[in-house]
Tab-separated table of C-alpha atoms in Angstrom:
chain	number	residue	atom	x	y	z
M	247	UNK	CA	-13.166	33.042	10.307
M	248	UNK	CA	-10.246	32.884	8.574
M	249	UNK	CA	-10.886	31.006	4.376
M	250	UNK	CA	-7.948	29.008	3.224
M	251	UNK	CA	-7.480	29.810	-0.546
M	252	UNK	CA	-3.976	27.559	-1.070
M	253	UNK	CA	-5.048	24.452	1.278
M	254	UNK	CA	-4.578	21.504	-0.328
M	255	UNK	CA	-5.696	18.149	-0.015
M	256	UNK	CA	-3.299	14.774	-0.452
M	257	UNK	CA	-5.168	11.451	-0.807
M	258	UNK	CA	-2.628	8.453	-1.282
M	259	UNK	CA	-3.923	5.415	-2.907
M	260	UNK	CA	-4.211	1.907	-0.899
M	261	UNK	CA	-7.475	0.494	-2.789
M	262	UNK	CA	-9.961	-0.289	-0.199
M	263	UNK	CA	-7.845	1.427	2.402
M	264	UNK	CA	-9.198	4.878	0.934
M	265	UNK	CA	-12.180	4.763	2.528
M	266	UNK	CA	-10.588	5.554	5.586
M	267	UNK	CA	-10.204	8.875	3.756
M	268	UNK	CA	-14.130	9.648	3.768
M	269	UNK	CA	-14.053	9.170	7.808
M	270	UNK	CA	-11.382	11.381	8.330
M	271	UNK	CA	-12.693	14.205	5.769
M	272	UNK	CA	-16.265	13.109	7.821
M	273	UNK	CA	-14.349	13.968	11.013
M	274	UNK	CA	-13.262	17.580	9.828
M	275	UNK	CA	-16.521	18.512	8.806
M	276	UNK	CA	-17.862	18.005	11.364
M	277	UNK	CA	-14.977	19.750	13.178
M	278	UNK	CA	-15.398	23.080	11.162
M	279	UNK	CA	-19.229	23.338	11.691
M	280	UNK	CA	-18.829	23.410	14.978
M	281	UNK	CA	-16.989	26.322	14.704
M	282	UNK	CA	-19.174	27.942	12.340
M	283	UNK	CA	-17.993	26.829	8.739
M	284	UNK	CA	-20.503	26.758	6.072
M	285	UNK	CA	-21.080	23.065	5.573
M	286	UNK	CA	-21.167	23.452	1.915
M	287	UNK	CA	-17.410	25.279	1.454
M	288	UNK	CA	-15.111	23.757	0.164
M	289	UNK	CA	-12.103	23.508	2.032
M	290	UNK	CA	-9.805	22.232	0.181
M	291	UNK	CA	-9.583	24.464	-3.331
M	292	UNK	CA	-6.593	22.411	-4.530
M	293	UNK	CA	-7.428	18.413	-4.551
M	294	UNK	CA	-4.247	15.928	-5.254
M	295	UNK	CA	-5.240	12.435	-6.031
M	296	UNK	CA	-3.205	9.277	-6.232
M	297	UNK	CA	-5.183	5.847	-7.252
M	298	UNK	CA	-8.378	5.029	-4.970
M	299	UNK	CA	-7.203	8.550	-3.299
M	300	UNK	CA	-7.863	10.199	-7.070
M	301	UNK	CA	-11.240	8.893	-7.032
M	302	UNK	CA	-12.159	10.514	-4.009
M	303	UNK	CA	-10.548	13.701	-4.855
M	304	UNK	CA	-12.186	13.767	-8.138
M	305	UNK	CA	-15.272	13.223	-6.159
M	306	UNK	CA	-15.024	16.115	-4.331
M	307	UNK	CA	-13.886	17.995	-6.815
M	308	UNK	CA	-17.106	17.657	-9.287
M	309	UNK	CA	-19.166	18.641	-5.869
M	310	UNK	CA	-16.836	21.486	-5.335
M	311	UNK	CA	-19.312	24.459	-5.242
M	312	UNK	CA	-21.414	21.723	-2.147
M	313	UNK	CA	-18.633	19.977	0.115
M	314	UNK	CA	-21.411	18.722	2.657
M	315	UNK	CA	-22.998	16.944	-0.673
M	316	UNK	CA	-20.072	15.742	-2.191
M	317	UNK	CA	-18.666	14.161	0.917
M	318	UNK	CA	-22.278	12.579	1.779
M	319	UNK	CA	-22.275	10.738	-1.841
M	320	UNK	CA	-18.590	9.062	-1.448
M	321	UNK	CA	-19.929	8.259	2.139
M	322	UNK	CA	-22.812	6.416	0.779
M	323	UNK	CA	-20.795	4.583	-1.828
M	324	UNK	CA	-18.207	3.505	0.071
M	325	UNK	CA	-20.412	2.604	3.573
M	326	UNK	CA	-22.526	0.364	0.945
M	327	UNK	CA	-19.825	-1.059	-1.580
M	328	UNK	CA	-19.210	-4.574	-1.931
M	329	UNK	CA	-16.395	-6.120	-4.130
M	330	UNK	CA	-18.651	-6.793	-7.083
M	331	UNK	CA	-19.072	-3.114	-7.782
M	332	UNK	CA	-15.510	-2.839	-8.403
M	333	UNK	CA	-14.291	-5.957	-10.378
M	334	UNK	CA	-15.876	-8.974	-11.460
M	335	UNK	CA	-16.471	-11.671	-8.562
M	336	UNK	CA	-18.769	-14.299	-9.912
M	337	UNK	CA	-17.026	-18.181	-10.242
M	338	UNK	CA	-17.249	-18.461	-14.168
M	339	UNK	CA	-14.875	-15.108	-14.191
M	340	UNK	CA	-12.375	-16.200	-11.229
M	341	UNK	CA	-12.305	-19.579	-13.459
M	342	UNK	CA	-11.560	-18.028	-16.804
M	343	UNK	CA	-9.129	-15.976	-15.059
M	344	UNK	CA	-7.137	-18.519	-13.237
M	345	UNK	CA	-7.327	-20.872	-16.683
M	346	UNK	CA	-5.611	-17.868	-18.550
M	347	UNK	CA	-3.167	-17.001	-16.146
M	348	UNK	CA	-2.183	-21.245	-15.288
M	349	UNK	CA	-2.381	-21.590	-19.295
M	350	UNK	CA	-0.199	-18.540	-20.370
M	351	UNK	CA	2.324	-19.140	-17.941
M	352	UNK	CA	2.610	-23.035	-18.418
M	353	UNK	CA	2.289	-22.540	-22.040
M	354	UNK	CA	3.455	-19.520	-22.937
M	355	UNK	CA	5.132	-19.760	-25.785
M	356	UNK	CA	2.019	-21.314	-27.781
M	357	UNK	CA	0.020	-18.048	-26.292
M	358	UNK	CA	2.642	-15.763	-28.427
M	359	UNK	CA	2.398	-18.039	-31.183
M	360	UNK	CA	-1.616	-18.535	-32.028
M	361	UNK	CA	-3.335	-16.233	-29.109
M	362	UNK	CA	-2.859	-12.328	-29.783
M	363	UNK	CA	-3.074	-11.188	-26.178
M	364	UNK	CA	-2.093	-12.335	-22.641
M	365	UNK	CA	-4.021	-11.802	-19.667
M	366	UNK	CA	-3.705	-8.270	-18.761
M	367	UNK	CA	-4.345	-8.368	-15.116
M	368	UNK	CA	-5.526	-11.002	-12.157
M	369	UNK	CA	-9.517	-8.941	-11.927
M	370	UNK	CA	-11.777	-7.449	-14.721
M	371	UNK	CA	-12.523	-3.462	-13.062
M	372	UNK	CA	-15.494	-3.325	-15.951
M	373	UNK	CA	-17.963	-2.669	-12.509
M	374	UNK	CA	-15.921	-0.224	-11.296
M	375	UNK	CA	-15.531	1.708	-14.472
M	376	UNK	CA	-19.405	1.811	-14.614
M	377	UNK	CA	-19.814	2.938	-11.090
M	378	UNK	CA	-17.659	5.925	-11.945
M	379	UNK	CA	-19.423	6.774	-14.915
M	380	UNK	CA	-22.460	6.593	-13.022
M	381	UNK	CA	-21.160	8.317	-10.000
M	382	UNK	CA	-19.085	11.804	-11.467
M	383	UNK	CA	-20.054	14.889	-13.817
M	384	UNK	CA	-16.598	15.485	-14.663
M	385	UNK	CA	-18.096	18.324	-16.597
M	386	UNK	CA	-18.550	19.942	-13.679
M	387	UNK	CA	-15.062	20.300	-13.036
M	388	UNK	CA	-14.814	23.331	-15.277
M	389	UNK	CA	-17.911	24.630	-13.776
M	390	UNK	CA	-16.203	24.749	-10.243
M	391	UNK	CA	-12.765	25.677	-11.468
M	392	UNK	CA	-14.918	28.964	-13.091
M	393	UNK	CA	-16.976	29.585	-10.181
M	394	UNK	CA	-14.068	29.869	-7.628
M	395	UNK	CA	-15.197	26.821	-5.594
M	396	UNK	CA	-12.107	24.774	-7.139
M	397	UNK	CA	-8.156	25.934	-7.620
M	398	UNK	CA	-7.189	22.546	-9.341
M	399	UNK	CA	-7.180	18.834	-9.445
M	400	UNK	CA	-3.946	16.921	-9.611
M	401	UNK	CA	-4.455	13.286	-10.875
M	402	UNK	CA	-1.772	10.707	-10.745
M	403	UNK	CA	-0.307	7.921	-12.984
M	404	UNK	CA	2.717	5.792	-13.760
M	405	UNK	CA	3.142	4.974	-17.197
M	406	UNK	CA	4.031	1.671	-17.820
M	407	UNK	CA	4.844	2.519	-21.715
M	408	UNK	CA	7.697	5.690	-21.267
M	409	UNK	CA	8.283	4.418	-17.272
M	410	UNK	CA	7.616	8.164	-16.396
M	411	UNK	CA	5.457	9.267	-13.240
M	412	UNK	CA	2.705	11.351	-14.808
M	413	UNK	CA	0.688	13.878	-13.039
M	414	UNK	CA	-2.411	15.497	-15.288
M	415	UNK	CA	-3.797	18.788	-13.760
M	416	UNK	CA	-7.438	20.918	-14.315
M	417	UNK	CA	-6.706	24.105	-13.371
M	418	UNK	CA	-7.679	27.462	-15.166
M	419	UNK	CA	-4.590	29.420	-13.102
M	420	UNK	CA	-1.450	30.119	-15.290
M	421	UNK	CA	-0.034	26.960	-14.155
M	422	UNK	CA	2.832	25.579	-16.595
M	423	UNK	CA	3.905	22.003	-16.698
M	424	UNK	CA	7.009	20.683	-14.236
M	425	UNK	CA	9.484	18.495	-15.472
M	426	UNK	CA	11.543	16.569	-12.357
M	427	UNK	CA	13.438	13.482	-12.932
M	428	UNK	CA	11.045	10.752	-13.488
M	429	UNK	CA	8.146	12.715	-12.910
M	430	UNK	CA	6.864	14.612	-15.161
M	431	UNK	CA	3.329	16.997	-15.517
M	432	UNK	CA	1.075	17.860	-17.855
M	433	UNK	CA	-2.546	20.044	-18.469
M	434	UNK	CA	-5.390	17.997	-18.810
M	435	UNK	CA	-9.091	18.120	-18.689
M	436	UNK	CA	-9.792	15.012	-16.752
M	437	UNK	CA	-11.879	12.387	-16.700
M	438	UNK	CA	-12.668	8.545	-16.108
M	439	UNK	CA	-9.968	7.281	-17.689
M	440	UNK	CA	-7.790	9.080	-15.630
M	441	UNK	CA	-9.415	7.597	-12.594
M	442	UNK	CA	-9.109	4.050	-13.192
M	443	UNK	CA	-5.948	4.385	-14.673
M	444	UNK	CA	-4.481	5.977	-11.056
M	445	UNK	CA	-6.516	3.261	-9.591
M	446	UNK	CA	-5.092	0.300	-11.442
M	447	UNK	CA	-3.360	-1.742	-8.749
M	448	UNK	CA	-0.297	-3.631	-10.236
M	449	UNK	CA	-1.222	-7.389	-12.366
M	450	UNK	CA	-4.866	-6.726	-10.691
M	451	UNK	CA	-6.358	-4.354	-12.678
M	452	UNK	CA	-5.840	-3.522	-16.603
M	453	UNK	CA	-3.660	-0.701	-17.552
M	454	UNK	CA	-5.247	2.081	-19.340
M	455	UNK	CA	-4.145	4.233	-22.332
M	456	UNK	CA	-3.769	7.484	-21.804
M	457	UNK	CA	-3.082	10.361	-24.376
M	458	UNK	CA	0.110	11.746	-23.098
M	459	UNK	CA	2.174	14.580	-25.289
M	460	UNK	CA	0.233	13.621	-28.074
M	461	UNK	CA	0.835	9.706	-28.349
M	462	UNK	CA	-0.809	6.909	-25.788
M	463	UNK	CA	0.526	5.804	-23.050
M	464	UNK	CA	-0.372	2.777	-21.078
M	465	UNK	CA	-0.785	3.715	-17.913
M	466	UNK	CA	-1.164	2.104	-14.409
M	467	UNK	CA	-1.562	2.906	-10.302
M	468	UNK	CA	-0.034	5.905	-9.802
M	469	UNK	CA	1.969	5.533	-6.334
M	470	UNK	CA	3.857	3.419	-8.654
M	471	UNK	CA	7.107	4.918	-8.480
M	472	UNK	CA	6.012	8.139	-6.708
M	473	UNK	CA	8.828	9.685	-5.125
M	474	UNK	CA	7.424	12.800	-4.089
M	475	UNK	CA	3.568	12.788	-3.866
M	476	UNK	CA	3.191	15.609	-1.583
M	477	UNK	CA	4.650	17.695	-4.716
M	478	UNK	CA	2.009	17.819	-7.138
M	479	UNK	CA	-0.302	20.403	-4.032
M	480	UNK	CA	3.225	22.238	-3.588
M	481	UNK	CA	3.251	23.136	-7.708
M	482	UNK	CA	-0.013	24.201	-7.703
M	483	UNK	CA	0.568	26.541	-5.481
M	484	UNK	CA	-1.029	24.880	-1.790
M	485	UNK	CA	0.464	27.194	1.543
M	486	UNK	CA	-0.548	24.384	3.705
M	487	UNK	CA	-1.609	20.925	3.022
M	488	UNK	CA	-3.551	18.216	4.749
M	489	UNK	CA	-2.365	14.559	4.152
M	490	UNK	CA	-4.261	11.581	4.767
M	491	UNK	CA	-2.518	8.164	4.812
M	492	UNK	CA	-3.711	4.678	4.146
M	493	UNK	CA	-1.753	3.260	6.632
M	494	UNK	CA	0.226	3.513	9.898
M	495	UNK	CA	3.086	6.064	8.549
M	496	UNK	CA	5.605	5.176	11.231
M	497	UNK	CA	4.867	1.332	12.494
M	498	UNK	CA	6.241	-0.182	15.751
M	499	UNK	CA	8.127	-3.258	14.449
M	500	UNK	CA	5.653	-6.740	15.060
M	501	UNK	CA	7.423	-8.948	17.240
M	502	UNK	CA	8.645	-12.103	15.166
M	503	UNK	CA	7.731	-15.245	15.775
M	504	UNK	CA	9.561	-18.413	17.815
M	505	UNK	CA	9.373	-20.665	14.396
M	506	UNK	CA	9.799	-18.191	11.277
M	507	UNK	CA	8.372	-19.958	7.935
M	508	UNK	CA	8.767	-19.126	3.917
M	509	UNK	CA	6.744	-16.198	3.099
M	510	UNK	CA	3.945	-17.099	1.381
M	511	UNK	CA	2.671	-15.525	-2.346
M	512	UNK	CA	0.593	-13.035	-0.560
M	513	UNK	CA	2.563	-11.884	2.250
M	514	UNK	CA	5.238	-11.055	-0.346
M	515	UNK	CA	2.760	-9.149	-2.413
M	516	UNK	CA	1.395	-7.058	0.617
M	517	UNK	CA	4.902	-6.210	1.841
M	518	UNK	CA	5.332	-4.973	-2.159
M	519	UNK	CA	2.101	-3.204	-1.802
M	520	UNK	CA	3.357	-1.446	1.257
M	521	UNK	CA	6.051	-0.631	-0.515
M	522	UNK	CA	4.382	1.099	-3.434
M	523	UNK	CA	1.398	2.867	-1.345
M	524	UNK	CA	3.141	4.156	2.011
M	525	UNK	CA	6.863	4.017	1.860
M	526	UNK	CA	7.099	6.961	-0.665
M	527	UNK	CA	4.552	9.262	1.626
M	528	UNK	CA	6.419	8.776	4.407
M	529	UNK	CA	9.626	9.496	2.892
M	530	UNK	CA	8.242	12.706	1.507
M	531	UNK	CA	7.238	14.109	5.014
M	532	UNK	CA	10.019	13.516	6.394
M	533	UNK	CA	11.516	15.598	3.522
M	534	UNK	CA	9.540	18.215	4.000
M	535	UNK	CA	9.599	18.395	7.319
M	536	UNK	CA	13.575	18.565	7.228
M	537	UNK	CA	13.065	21.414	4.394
M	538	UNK	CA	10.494	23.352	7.292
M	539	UNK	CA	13.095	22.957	10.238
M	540	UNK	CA	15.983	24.330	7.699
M	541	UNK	CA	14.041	27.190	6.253
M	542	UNK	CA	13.174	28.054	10.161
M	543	UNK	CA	16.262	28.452	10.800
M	544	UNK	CA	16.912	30.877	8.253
M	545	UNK	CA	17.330	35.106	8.223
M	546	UNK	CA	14.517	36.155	6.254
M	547	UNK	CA	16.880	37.906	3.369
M	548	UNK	CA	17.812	34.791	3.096
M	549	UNK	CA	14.593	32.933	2.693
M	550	UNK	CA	13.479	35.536	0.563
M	551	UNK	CA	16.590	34.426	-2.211
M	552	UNK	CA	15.447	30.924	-1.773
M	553	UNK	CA	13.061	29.258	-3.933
M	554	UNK	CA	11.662	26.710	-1.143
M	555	UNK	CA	9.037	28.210	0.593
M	556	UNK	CA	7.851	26.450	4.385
M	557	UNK	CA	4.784	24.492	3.772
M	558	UNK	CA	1.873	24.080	6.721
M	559	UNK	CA	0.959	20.370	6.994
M	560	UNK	CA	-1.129	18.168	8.817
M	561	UNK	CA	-0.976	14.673	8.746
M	562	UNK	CA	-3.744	12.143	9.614
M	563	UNK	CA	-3.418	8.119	9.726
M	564	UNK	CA	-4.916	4.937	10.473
M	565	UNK	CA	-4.144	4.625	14.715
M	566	UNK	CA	-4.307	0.572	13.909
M	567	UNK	CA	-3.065	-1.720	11.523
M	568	UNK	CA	-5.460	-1.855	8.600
M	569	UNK	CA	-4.139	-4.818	8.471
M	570	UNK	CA	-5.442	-6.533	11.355
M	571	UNK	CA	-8.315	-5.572	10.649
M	572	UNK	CA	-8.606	-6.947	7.038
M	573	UNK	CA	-8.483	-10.115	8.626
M	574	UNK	CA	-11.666	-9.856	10.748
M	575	UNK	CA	-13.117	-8.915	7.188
M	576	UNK	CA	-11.873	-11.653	4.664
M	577	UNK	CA	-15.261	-13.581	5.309
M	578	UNK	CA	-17.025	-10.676	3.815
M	579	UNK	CA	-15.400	-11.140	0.817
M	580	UNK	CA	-17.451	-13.428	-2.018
M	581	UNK	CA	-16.410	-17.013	-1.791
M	582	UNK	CA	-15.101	-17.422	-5.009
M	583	UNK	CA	-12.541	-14.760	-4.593
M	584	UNK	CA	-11.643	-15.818	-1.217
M	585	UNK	CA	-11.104	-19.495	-2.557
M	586	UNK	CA	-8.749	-17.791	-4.944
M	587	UNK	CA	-6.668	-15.960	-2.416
M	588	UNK	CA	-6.734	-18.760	-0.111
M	589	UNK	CA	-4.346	-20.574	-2.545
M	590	UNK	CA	-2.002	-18.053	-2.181
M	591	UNK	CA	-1.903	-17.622	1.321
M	592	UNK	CA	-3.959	-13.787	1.493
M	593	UNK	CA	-6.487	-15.902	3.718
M	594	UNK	CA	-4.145	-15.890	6.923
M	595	UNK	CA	-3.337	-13.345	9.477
M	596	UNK	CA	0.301	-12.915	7.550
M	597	UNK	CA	-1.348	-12.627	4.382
M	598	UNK	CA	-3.660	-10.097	5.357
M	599	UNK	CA	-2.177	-6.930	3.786
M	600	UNK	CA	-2.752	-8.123	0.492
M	601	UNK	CA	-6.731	-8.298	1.604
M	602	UNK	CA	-6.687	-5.025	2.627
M	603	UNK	CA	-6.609	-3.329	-0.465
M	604	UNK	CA	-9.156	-5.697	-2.091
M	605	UNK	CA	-11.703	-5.551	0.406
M	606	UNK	CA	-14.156	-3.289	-0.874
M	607	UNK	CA	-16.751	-5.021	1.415
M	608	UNK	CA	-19.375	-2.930	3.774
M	609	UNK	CA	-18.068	-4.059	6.566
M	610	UNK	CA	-14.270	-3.491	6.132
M	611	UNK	CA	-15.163	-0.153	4.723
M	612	UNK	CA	-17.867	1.374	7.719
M	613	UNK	CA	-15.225	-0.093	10.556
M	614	UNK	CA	-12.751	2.213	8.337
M	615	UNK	CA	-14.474	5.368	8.227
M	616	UNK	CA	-15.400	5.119	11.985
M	617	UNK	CA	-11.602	5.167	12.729
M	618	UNK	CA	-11.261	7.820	10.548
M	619	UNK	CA	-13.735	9.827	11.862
M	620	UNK	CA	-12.552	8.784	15.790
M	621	UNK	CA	-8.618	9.604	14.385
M	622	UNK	CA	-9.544	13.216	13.422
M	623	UNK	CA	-11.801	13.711	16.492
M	624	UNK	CA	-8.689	12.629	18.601
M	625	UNK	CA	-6.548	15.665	16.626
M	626	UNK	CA	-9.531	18.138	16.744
M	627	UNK	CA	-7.348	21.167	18.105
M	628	UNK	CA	-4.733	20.138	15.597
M	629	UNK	CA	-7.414	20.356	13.012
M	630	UNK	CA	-8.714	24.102	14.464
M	631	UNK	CA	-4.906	25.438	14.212
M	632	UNK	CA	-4.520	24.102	10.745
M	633	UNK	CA	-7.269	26.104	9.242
M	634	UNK	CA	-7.055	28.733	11.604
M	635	UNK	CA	-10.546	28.065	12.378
C-alpha cells in the first residue's frame, strides 16, 4: 500500500452540522481497513480546520500518532452531546439574555451611558469551552508534529478587530507565513482559544481575543469572510486533499410556494448562515477545479514554469438537506431555547436552517453521522482511488 505524506484534510464549519464530519471520516476508516490500513495511521498528516470543523481537526490532530482512537473519542462526544454541553440552556440564562438584548436595544443609549458593556452575543459557550479543555492535550500536538504522525494543523479565524481572515498554523516544516488579500497567516502553537474562537458563530457566541502580530485581536467564526478555504492545505504543502462539506454543495432549487410570505427573523439568518458556511467552499472548488482542467491542458515545460501545481481532491457532502432534517429534531432541543427561537420563526420548516447549526442534540447528531458514514460508503471506490489504496 501506497502512504499519503501531503493528504490533507478540509473540515468547513456549520456548528452542529460538523458532526456529519465524524460519519464520513467513520466511513473511510472503515474503508481503508478493509483494504489493509493500519487502523491507527493517520491519514491525513496535514489537518485544516474552520469553526466546529477546527474542533474536529484539532481533535484528530492531538490523537495523531492513534487515528482509530482519536476518531472513536469525537464519535462518542458528538453521538452523546446535547445543547447544554455547548452553551448555556437553562430558563434563568435565556431570560437574562433576552432582558439584555430587549433592554440594550430599546435603551441603548442609557447602556453607553451608566452600563460598561453590551451583550456580546445571543448564548454563553462557557460549557463548551470546558468540554474542550476537558476533551484535548493540545500538548500533544508537538508530540505528533515530532514523531512524524502530524505535518501541520491549520486553524481558522476572522478577526473582527483588523477585519483580516486569519489562519494560525503548528507545523515544525520550514513553513513561512502567506500574505493574500484579506487573508493573512501566521505560526502559532495552538490551543483552546483558537478553537472557540473559529467556532464562534456570528451574535451567538462571544468573540475571543487572540494574540495576533503581537497585539490582540478579537476574533470570531472563521468561514467569516473565507474566500478561499481550500488554501490554507494547498500552503502547507497537501498533493491531494479530501473535503468534507456541511451541506449540499450544489442544491436543486426548492420549488416556491403558491402564496409567498415575508421572511421571517430566522429564515433570513439561515440563508446568511448559508452564506457564510457553504457559499465560499463551493466557490473554491469550482476554482480549483477550473485551475486542474487548465493545468491539464498544459505541455509540461510549461507547467514546470508555472507556480500552480494540479491538486487531487475528493469531495464528500450531505446527500439531503440538513435542513430538513433539523426540523424532525427541533423537539430535541431544551424548551427554553426552543421557546426562544420560536419567536423568531427558527421553529418552522422555513426556519429550519437556522436550527441546524444549533442543534447539538443526540439525535440530530447520530442521524448525521449515519449519513455520513452511508455518503462515503456510497463513494467507496472513489475513496480507494484517492488514497491509492
Amino acid at each position: 500500500m501506497k502512504e499519503n505524506p501531503k493528504t490533507g484534510l478540509i473540515l468547513s464549519g456549520g456548528g452542529a452540522r460538523a458532526a456529519y464530519q465524524v460519519g464520513v471520516l467513520r466511513g473511510i476508516v472503515n474503508i481503508l481497513k478493509q483494504a489493509g490500513w493500519p487502523p491507527h495511521q493517520n491519514p491525513f498528516p496535514i489537518i485544516c480546520g474552520t469553526s466546529a470543523g477546527a474542533i474536529n481537526g484539532a481533535g484528530l490532530a492531538c490523537y495523531a500518532n492513534n487515528f482509530a482512537l482519536g476518531l472513536r473519542k469525537l464519535e462518542n462526544v458528538w453521538s452523546e452531546l446535547g445543547a447544554h454541553q455547548v452553551y448555556r440552556t437553562d430558563s434563568l440564562s435565556m431570560l437574562r439574555s433576552g432582558l439584555s438584548w430587549t433592554s440594550f436595544l430599546t435603551f441603548g443609549w442609557m447602556f453607553r451611558r451608566w452600563v460598561n458593556t453590551a451583550p456580546r452575543s445571543l448564548f454563553d459557550n462557557a460549557p463548551l469551552a470546558e468540554l474542550l479543555y476537558e476533551l484535548f492535550e493540545v500538548q500533544s500536538l508537538e508530540t505528533n508534529l515530532a514523531s512524524g504522525s502530524l505535518h501541520a494543523l491549520a486553524i481558522t479565524a476572522s478577526s473582527y478587530t483588523s477585519g483580516m481572515h486569519l489562519t494560525f498554523y503548528q507545523t515544525l516544516a520550514d513553513v513561512k507565513p502567506w500574505t493574500r488579500s484579506q487573508r493573512l497567516a501566521q505560526r502559532d502553537n495552538i490551543g483552546v482559544p483558537h478553537l472557540l474562537a473559529s467556532s464562534a458563530l456570528p451574535f451567538i457566541f462571544p468573540s475571543v481575543p487572540l494574540m495576533w502580530n503581537g497585539r490582540w485581536e478579537y476574533c470570531g467564526d472563521g468561514s467569516m469572510r473565507q474566500v478561499a478555504p481550500i488554501a490554507p492545505a494547498i500552503h502547507l504543502g497537501a498533493e491531494k486533499i479530501l473535503i468534507i462539506g456541511a451541506g449540499r454543495m450544489f442544491e436543486t432549487r426548492r420549488d416556491t410556494p403558491g402564496e409567498i410570505s415575508y421572511p421571517t427573523i430566522a429564515q433570513i439568518a439561515g440563508h446568511a448562515m448559508a452564506s457564510i458556511f457553504l457559499d465560499g467552499l463551493a466557490v473554491d472548488i469550482e476554482r480549483l477545479t477550473r485551475i486542474n482542467s487548465t493545468l491539464s491542458l498544459m505541455p509540461e515545460d510549461k507547467k514546470l514554469q508555472s507556480s500552480l501545481r494540479p491538486i487531487k481532491t475528493l469531495l464528500i457532502a450531505p446527500s439531503k438537506r440538513v435542513d430538513d432534517i433539523a426540523s424532525r429534531h427541533i423537539k430535541s432541543l431544551p424548551k427554553p431555547i426552543r421557546s426562544m427561537l420560536a419567536r423568531i420563526g427558527a421553529t418552522e420548516i422555513a426556519g429550519s436552517a437556522l436550527v441546524s447549526y444549533l442543534l447539538f442534540e443526540a439525535s440530530f447528531t447520530n442521524e448525521l453521522i449515519t449519513l455520513g458514514i452511508t455518503d462515503t460508503m456510497q463513494v467507496r471506490d472513489q475513496v480507494l482511488a484517492f488514497f491509492e489504496a
